[in-house]
Coordinates of N, CA and C and ligand atoms in Angstrom, one line a residue:
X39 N -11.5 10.6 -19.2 CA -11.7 11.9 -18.6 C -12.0 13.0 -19.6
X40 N -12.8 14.3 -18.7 CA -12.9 15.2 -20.2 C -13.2 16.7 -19.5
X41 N -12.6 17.3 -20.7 CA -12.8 18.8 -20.5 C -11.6 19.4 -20.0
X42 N -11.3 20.4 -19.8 CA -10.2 20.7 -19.2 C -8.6 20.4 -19.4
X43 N -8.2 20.2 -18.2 CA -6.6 19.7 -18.6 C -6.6 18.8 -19.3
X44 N -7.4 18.3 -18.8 CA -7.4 16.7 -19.9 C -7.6 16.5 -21.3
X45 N -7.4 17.9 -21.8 CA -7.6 17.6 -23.5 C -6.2 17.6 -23.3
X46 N -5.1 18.3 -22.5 CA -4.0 18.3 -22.6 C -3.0 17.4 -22.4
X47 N -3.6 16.3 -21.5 CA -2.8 15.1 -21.1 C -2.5 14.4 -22.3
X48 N -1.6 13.8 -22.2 CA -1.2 12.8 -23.7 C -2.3 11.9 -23.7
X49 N -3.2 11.3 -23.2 CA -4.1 9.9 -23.1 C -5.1 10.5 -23.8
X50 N -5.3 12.0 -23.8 CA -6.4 12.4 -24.4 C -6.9 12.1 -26.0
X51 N -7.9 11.3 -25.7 CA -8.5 10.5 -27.2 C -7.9 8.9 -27.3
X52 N -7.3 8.5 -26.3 CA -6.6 7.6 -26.5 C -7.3 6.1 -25.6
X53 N -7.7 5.4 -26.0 CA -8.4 4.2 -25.5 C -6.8 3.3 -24.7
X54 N -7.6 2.4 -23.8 CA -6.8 1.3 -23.0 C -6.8 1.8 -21.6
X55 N -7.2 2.7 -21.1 CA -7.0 3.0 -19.9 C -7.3 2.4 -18.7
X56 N -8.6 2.2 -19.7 CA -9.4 1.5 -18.1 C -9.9 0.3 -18.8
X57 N -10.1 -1.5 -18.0 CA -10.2 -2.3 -18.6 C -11.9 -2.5 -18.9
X58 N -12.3 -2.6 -19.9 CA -13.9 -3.5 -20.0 C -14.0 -4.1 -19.0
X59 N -15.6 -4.6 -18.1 CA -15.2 -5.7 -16.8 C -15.2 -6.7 -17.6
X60 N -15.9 -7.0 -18.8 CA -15.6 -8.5 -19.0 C -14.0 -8.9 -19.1
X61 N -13.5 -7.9 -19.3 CA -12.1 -8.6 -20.3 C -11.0 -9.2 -18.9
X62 N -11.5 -8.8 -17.7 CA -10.1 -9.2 -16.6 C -11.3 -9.2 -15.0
X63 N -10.3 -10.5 -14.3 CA -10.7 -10.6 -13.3 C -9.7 -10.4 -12.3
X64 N -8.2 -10.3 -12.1 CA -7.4 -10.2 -11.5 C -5.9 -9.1 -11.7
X65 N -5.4 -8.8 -10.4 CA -4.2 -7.3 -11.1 C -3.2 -8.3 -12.4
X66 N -3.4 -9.5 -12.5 CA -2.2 -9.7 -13.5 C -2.6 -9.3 -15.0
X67 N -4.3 -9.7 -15.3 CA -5.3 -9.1 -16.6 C -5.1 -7.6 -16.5
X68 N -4.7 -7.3 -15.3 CA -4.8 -6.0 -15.5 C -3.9 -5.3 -16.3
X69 N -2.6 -5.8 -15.4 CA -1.1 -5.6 -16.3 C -1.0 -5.8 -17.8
X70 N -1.5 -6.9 -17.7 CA -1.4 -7.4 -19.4 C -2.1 -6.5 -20.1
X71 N -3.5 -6.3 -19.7 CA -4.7 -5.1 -20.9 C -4.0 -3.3 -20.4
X72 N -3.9 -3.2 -19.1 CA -3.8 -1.9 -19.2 C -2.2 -1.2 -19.0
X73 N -1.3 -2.1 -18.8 CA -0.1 -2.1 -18.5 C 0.9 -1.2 -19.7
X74 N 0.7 -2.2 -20.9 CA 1.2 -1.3 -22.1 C 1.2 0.3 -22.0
X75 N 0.2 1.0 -21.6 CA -0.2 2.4 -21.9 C 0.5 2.9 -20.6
X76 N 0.5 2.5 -19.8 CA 1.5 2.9 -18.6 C 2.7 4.2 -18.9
X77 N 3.3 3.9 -19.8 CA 3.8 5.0 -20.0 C 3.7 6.1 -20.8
X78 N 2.8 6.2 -21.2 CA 1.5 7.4 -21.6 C 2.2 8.4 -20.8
X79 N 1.6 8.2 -19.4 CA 1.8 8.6 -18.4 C 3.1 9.5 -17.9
X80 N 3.9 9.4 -18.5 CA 5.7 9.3 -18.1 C 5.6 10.8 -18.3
X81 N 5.7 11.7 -19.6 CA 5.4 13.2 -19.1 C 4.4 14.1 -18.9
X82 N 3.7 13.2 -18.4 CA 1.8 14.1 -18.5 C 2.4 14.8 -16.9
X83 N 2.0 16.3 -17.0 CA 2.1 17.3 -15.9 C 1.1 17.1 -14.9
X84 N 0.4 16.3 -15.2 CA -1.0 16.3 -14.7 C -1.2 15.2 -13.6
X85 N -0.2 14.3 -13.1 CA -0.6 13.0 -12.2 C -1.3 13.6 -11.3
X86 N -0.9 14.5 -10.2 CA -1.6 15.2 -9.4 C -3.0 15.4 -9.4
X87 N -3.3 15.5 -10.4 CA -5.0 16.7 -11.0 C -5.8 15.0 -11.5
X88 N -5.0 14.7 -11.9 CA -5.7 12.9 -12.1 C -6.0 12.7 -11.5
X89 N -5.4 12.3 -10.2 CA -5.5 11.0 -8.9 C -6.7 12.2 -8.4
X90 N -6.7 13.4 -8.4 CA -7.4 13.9 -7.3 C -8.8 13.9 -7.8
X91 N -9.0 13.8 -9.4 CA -10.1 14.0 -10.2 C -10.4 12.5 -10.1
X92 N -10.1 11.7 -10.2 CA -10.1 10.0 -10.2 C -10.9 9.6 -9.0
X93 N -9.9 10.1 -8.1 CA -9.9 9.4 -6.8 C -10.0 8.0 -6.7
X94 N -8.7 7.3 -7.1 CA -8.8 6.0 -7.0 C -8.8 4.8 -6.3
X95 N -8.9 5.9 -5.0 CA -8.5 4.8 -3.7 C -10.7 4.6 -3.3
X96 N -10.7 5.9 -3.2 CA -12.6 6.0 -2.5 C -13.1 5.3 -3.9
X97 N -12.9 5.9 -5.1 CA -13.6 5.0 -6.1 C -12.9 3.6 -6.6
X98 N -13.0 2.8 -5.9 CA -12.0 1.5 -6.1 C -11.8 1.2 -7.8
X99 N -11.3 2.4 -8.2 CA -10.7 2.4 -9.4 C -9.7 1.1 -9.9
X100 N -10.3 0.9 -10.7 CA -9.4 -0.1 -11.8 C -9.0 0.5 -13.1
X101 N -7.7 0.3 -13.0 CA -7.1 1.2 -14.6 C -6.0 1.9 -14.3
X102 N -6.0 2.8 -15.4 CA -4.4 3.8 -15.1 C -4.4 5.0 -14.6
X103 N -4.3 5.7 -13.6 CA -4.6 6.8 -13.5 C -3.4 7.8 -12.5
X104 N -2.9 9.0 -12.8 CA -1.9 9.9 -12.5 C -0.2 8.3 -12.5
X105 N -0.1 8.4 -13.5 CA 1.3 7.6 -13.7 C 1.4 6.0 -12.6
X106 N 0.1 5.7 -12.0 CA -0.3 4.4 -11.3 C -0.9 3.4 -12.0
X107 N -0.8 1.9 -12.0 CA -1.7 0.9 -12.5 C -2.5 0.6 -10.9
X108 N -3.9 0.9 -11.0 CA -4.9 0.9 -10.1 C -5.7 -0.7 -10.3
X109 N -5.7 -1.0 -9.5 CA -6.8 -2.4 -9.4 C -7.7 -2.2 -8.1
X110 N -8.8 -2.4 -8.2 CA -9.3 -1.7 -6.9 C -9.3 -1.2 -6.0
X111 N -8.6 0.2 -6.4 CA -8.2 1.3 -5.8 C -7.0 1.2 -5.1
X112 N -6.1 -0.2 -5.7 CA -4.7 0.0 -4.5 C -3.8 0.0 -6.2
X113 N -2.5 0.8 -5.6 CA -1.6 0.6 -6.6 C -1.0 -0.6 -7.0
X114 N -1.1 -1.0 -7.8 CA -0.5 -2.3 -8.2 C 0.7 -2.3 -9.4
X115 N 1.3 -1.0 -10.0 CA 2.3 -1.1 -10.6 C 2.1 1.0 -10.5
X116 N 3.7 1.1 -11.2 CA 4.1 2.5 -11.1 C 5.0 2.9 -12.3
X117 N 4.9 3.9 -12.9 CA 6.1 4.3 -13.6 C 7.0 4.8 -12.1
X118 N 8.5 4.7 -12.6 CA 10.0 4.8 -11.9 C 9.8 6.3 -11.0
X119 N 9.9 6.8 -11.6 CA 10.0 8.3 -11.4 C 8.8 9.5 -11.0
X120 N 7.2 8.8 -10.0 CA 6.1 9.6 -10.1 C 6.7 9.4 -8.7
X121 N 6.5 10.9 -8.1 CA 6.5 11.6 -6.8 C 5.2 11.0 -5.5
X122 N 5.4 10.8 -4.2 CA 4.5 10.9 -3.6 C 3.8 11.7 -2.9
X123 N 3.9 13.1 -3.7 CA 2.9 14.3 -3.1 C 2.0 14.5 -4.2
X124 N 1.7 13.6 -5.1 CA 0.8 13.7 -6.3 C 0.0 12.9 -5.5
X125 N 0.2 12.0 -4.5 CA -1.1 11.1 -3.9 C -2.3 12.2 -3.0
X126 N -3.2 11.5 -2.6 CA -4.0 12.0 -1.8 C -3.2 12.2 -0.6
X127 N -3.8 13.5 0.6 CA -3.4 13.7 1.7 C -3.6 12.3 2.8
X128 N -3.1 11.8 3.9 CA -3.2 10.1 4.4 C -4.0 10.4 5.4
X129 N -4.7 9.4 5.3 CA -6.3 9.4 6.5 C -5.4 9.1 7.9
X130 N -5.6 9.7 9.2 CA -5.1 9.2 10.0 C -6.0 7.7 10.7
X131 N -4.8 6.7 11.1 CA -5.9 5.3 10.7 C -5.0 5.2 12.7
X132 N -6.1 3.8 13.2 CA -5.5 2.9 14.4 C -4.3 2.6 13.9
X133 N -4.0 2.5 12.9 CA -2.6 1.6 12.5 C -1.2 2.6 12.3
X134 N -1.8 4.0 12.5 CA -0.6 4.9 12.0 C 0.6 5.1 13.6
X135 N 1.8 5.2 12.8 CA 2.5 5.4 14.0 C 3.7 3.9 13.7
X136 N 3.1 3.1 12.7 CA 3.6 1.7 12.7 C 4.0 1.6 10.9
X137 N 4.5 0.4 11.4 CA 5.0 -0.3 9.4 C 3.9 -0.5 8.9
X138 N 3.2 -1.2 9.7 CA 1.6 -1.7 9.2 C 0.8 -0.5 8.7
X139 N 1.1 0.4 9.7 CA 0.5 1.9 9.0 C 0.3 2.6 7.7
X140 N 1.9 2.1 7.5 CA 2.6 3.0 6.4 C 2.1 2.3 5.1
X141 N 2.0 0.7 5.2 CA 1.6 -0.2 4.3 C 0.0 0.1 4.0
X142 N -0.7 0.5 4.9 CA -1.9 1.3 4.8 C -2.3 2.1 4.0
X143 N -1.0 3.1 4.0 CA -1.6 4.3 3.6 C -0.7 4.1 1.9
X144 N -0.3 3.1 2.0 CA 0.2 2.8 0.3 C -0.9 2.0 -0.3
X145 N -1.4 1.0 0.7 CA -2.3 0.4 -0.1 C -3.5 1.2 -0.4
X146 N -3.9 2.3 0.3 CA -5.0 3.2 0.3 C -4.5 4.0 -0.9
X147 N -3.6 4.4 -1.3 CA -3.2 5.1 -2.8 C -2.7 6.2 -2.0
X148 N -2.5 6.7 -1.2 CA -2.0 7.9 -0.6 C -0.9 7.9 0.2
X149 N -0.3 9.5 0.3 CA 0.6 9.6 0.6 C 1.2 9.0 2.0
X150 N 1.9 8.5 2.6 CA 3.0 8.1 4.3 C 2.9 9.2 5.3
X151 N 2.2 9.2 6.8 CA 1.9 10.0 7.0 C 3.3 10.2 7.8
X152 N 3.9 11.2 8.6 CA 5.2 12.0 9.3 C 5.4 10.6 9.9
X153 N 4.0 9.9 10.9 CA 4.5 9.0 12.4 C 4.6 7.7 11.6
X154 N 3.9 7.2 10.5 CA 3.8 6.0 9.8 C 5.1 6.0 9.5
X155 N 5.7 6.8 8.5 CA 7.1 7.3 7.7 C 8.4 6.9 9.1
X156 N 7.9 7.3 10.3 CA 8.7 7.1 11.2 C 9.1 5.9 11.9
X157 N 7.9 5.3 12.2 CA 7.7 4.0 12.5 C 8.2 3.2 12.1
X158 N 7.9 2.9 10.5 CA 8.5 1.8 9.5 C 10.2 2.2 9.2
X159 N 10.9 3.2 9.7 CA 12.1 3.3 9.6 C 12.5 2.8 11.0
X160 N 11.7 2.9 12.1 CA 12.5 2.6 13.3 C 12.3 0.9 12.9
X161 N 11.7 0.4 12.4 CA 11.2 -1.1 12.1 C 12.4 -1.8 11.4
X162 N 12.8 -0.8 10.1 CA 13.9 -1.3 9.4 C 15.1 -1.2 9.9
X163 N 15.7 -0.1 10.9 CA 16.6 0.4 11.9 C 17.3 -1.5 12.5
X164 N 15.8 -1.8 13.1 CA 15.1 -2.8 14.1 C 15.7 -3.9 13.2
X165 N 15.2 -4.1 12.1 CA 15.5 -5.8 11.6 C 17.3 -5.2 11.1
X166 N 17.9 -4.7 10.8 CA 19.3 -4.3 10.6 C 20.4 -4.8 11.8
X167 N 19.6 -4.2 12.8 CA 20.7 -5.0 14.3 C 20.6 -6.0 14.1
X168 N 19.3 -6.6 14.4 CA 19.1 -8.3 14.9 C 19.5 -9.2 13.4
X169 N 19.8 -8.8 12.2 CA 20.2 -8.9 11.6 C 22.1 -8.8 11.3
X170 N 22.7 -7.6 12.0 CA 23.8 -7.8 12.2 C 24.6 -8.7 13.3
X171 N 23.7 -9.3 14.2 CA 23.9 -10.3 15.2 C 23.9 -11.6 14.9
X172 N 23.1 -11.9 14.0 CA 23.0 -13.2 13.1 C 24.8 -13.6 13.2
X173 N 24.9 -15.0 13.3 CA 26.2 -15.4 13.3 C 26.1 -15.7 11.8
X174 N 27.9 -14.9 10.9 CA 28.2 -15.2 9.7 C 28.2 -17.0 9.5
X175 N 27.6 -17.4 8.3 CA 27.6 -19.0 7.9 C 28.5 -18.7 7.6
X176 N 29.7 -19.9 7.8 CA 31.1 -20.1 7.0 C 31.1 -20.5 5.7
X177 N 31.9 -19.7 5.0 CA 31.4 -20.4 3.3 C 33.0 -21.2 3.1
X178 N 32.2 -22.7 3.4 CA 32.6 -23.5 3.0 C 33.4 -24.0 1.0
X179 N 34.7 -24.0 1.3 CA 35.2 -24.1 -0.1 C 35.1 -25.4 -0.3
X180 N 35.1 -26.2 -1.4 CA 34.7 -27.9 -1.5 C 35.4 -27.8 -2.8
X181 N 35.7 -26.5 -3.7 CA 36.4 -26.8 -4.1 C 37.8 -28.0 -4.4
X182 N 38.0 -29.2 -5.5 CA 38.8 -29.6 -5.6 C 40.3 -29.3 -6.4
X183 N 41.3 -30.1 -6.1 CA 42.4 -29.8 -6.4 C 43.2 -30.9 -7.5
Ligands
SF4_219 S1 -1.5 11.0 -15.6 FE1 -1.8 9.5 -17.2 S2 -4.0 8.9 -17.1 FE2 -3.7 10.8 -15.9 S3 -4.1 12.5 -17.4 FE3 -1.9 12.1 -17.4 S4 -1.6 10.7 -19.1 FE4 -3.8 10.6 -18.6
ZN220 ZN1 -0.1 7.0 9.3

C-alpha cells in the first residue's frame, strides 16, 4: 500500500505481505509464507482503513490485510483481539436470517448482519436442548482392585 496512512502503519516498507503467485497454491502456503508477519498487524490503528482500501472480499485478495490472513478474499486466520466493525458493512444475501447466513457473511470478510447474528444464536439455543436430552452415558469404572 502507499501514501497516506500507510506510511504510518507498522508494515510500511516492510515485504511478506502478500505471497508471489508462484510461491503457494493453497491457505496452508499461505500461513507458512504470509503467517509470520501476522502480527505486524497487532497495533497498527489502521485495520479498518486497510480492509476498506484492500477490499479483500470483492478483490479476492490473498495476503494480510487489516489484522486478517486473506486467501481468496475469505479470512483464513486472525490476530485474537481485531474487532468486527473494522469489516465491511454485510450484503443482505437469500441466506440471511440463518446460521448459514451468518457463515456467509464471515466467509465474505464482513461484518454479521442483526437477523444472521440472530438466527445462528436461536441455532445454538437449538442444538443445547436436544443436546441436554441426550441420555447421560454411564461412565463405567473397570478399574481394578
Ligand atoms: S492492518 Fe496490517 S497490513 Fe493493514 S496497514 Fe496495518 S499493519 Fe499494514
Ligand atoms: Zn445476514
Amino acid at each position: 500500500m502507499t501514501g497516506g496512512w500507510t506510511l504510518h502503519a507498522p508494515c510500511s516498507g516492510r515485504d511478506g505481505f502478500t505471497p508471489s503467485d508462484d510461491d503457494w497454491t493453497n491457505g496452508g502456503d499461505l500461513k507458512r509464507l504470509c503467517g509470520p508477519q501476522l502480527p505486524t498487524c497487532g497495533p497498527c490503528p489502521f485495520h479498518a482503513e486497510c480492509i476498506a482500501t484492500v477490499k479483500p472480499a470483492q478483490a479476492k485478495f490473498d495476503g494480510i490485510a487489516g489484522g486478517r490472513l486473506w486467501c481468496n478474499g475469505e479470512v483464513i486466520d486472525a490476530l485474537e483481539d481485531v474487532f468486527e466493525d473494522e469489516l465491511a458493512e454485510p450484503k443482505l444475501r437469500a441466506s440471511c436470517g440463518t446460521e448459514a447466513g451468518a457463515k456467509d457473511h464471515t466467509r465474505h470478510g464482513e461484518r454479521v448482519c442483526p437477523s444472521c447474528r440472530q438466527g445462528a444464536r436461536e441455532m445454538a439455543q437449538r442444538r443445547n436442548v436436544e443436546k441436554a436430552k441426550e441420555p447421560k452415558q454411564l461412565q463405567l469404572d473397570f478399574a481394578t482392585t
